mmCIF file of C-alpha atoms in Angstrom:
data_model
loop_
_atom_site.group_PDB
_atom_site.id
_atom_site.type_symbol
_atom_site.label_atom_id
_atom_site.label_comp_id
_atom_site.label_asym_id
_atom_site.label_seq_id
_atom_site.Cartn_x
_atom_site.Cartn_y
_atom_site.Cartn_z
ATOM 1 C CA UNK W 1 0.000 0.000 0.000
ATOM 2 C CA UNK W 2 1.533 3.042 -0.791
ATOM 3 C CA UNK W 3 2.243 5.780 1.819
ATOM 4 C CA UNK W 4 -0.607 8.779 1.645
ATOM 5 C CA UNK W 5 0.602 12.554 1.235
ATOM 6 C CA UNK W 6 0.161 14.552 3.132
ATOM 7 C CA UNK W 7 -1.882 17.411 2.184
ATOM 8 C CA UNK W 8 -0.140 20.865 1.855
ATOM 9 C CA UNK W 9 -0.999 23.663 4.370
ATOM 10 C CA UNK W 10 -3.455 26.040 2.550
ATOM 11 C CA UNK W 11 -2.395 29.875 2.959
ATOM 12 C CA UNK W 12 -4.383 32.621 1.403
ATOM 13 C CA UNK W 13 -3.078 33.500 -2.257
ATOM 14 C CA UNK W 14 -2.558 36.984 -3.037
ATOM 15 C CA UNK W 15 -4.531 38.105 -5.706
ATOM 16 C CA UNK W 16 -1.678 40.880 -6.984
ATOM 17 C CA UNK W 17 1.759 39.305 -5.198
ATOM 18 C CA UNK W 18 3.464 41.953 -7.671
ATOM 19 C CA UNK W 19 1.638 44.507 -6.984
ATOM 20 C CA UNK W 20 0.706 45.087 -10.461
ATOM 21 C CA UNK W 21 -2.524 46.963 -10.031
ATOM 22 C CA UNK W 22 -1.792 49.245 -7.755
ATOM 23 C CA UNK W 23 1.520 49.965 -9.700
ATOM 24 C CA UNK W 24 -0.123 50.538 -12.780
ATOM 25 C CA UNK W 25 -2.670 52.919 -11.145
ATOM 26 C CA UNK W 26 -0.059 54.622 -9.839
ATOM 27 C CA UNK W 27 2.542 54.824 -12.597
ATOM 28 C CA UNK W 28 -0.403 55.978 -15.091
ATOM 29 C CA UNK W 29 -1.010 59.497 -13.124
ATOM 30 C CA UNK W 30 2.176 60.076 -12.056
ATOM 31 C CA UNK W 31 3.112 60.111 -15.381
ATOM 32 C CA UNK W 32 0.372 61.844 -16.108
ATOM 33 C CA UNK W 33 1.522 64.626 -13.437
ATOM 34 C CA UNK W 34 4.982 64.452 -14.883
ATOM 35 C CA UNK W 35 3.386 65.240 -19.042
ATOM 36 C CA UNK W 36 1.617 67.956 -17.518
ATOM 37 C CA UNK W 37 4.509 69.306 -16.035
ATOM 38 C CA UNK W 38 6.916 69.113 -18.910
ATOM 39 C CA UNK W 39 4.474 70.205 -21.575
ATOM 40 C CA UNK W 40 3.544 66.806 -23.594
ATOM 41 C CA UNK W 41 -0.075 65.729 -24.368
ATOM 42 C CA UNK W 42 -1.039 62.254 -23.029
ATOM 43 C CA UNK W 43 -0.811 61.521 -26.433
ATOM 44 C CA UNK W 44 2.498 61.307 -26.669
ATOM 45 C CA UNK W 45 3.047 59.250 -23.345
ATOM 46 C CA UNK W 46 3.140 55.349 -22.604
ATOM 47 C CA UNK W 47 3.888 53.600 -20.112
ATOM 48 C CA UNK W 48 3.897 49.400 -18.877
ATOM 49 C CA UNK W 49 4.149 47.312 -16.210
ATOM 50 C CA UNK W 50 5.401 43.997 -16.706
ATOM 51 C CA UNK W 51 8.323 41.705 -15.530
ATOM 52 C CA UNK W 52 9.868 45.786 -16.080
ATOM 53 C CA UNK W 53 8.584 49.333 -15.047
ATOM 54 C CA UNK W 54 9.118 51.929 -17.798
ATOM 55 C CA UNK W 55 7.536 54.737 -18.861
ATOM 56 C CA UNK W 56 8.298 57.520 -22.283
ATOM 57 C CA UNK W 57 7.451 60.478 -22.840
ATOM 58 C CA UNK W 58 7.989 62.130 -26.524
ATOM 59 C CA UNK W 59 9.806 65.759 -25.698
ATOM 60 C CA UNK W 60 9.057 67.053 -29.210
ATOM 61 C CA UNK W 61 12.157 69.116 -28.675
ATOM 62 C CA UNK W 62 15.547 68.900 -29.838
ATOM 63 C CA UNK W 63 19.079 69.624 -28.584
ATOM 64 C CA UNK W 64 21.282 71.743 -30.700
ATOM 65 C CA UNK W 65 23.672 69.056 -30.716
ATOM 66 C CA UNK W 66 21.538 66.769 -32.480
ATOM 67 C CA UNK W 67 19.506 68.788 -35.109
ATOM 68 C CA UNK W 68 16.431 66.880 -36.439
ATOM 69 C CA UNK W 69 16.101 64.478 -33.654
ATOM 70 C CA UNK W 70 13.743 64.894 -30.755
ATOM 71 C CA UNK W 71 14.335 64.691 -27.070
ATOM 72 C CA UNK W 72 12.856 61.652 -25.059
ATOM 73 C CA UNK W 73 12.139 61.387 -21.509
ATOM 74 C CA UNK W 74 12.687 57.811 -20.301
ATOM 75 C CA UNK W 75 11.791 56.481 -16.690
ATOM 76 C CA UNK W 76 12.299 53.096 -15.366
ATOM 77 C CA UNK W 77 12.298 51.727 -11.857
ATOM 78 C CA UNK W 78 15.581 51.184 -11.206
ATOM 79 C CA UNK W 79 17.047 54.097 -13.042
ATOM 80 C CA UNK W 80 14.461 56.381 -13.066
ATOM 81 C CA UNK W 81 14.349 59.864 -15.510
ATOM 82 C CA UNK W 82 16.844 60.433 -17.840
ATOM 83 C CA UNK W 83 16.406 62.300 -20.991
ATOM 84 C CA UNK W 84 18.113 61.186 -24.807
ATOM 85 C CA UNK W 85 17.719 61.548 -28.441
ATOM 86 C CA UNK W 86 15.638 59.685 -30.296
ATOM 87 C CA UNK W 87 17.889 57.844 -31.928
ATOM 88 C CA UNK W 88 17.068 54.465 -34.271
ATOM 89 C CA UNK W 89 17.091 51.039 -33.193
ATOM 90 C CA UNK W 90 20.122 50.149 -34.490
ATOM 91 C CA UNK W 91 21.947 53.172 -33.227
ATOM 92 C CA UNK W 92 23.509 53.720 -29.638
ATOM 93 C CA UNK W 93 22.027 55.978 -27.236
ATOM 94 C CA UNK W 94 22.835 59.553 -26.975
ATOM 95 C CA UNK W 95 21.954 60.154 -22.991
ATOM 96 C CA UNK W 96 22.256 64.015 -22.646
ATOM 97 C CA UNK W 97 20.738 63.792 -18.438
ATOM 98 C CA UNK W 98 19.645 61.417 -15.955
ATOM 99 C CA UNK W 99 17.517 62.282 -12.666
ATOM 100 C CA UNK W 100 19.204 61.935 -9.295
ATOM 101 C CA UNK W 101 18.733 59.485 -6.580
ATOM 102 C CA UNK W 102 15.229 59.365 -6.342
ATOM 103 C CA UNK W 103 13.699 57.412 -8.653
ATOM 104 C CA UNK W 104 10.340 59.307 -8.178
ATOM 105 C CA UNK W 105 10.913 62.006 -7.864
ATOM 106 C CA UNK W 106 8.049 65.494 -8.209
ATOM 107 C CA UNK W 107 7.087 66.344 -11.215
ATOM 108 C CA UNK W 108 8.098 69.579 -11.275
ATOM 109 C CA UNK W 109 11.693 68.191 -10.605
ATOM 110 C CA UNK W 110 11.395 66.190 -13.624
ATOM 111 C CA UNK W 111 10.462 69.103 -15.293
ATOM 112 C CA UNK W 112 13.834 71.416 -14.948
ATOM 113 C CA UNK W 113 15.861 68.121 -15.581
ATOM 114 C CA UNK W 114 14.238 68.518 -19.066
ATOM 115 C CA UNK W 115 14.691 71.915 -19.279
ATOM 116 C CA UNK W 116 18.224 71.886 -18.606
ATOM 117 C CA UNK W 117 18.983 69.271 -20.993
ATOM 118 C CA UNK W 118 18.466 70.443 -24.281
ATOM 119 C CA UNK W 119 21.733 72.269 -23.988
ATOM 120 C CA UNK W 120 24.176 69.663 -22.369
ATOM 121 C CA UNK W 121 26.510 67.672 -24.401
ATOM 122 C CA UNK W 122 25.787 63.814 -24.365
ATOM 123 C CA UNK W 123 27.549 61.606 -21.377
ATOM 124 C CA UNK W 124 25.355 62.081 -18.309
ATOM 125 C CA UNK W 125 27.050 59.838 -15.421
ATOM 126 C CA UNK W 126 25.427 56.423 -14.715
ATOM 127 C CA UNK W 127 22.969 55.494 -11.777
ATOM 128 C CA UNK W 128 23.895 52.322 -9.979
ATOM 129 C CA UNK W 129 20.904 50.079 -11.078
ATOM 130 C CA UNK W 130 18.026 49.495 -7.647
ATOM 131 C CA UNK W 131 15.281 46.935 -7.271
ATOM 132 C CA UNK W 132 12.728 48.736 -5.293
ATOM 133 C CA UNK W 133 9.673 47.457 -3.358
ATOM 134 C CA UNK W 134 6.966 47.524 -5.937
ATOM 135 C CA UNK W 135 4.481 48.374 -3.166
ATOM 136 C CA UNK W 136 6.674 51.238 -1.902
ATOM 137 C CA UNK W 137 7.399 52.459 -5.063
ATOM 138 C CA UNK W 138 3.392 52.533 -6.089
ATOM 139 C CA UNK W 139 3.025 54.467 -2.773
ATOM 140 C CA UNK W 140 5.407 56.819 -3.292
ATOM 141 C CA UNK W 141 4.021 57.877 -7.305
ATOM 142 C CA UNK W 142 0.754 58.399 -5.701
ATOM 143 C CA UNK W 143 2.434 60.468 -3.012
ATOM 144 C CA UNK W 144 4.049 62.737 -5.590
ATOM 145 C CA UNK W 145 0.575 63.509 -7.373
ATOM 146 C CA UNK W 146 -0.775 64.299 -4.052
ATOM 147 C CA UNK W 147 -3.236 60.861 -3.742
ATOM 148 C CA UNK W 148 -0.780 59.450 -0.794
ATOM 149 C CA UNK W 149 -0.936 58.698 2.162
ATOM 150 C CA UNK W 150 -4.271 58.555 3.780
ATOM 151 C CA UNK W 151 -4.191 61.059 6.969
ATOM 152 C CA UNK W 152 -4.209 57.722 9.059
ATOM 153 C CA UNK W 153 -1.542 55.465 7.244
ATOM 154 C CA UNK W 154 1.966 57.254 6.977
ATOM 155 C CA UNK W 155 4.321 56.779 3.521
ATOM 156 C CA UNK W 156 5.876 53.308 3.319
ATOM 157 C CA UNK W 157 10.164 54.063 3.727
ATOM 158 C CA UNK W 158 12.671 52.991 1.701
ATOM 159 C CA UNK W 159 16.037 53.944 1.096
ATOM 160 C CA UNK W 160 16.029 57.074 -1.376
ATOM 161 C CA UNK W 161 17.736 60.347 -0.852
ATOM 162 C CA UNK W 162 14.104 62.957 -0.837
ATOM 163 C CA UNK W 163 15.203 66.529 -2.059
ATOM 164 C CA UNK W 164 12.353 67.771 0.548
ATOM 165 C CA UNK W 165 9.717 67.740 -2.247
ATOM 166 C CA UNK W 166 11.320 69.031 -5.066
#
């Protein structure tokens, strides 16, 4: 007779262990907040959440460097903003700025990293790559659009340097 199993323990399943909901909530108005604040139409915004968390924003701008090729605003969880030139797929980036530590940081922030880029030279210094909480980071996009936190739950912590709202 063979031996009987023994039945796993049953624990509740998250419906959303990634967080994915909430994330993409989140990530669609912040980058909402962060078009507004830089001048682009929703239009020319996308965004995903997947095994990745990127966003793009088309500048419709150009640096005088690089006549004839728009600006892009890139974001991604781990690296954040940084602004390039369009460039095609088979060509290598041209980074002309990157955001600082915080990879969410306001909008408005966002917004005088692009308009300080158009007229730096390519070569913007490298962030070290982060993995992030995906709950934290959700949290903190809704806190930058001013949806976060409730008056009676306080703003989930990790480590980030905060340039006191800016």
């Amino acid at each position: 007779m063979p031996a009987q199993r023994e039945e796993p323990a049953t624990r509740p399943v998250d419906p959303d262990p990634d967080h994915t909901q909430a994330l993409t909530r989140a990530l669609r108005e912040y980058v909402r907040a962060v078009a507004v604040a830089v001048g682009v139409p929703a239009d020319g915004t996308t965004f995903e959440v997947t095994d990745t968390i990127t966003a793009y924003l088309a500048l419709g701008q150009q640096a005088p460097e690089h006549p004839g090729r728009d600006l892009m605003l890139v974001w991604d969880e781990r690296q954040g903003w940084s602004v390039s030139v369009e460039t095609d797929p088979g060509e290598s980036p041209v980074l002309l700025a990157r955001g600082g530590d915080d990879p969410v940081p306001h909008p408005e922030a966002v917004a005088r990293l692009v308009a300080g880029s158009a007229a730096r030279r390519a070569g913007a210094p490298a962030v070290a790559p982060r993995q992030l909480d995906r709950a934290a980071l959700a949290e903190r996009m809704e806190w930058r659009v001013g949806a976060w936190p409730p008056p009676d739950r306080p703003l989930r912590t990790f480590p980030l340097a905060d340039s006191g709202g800016a």
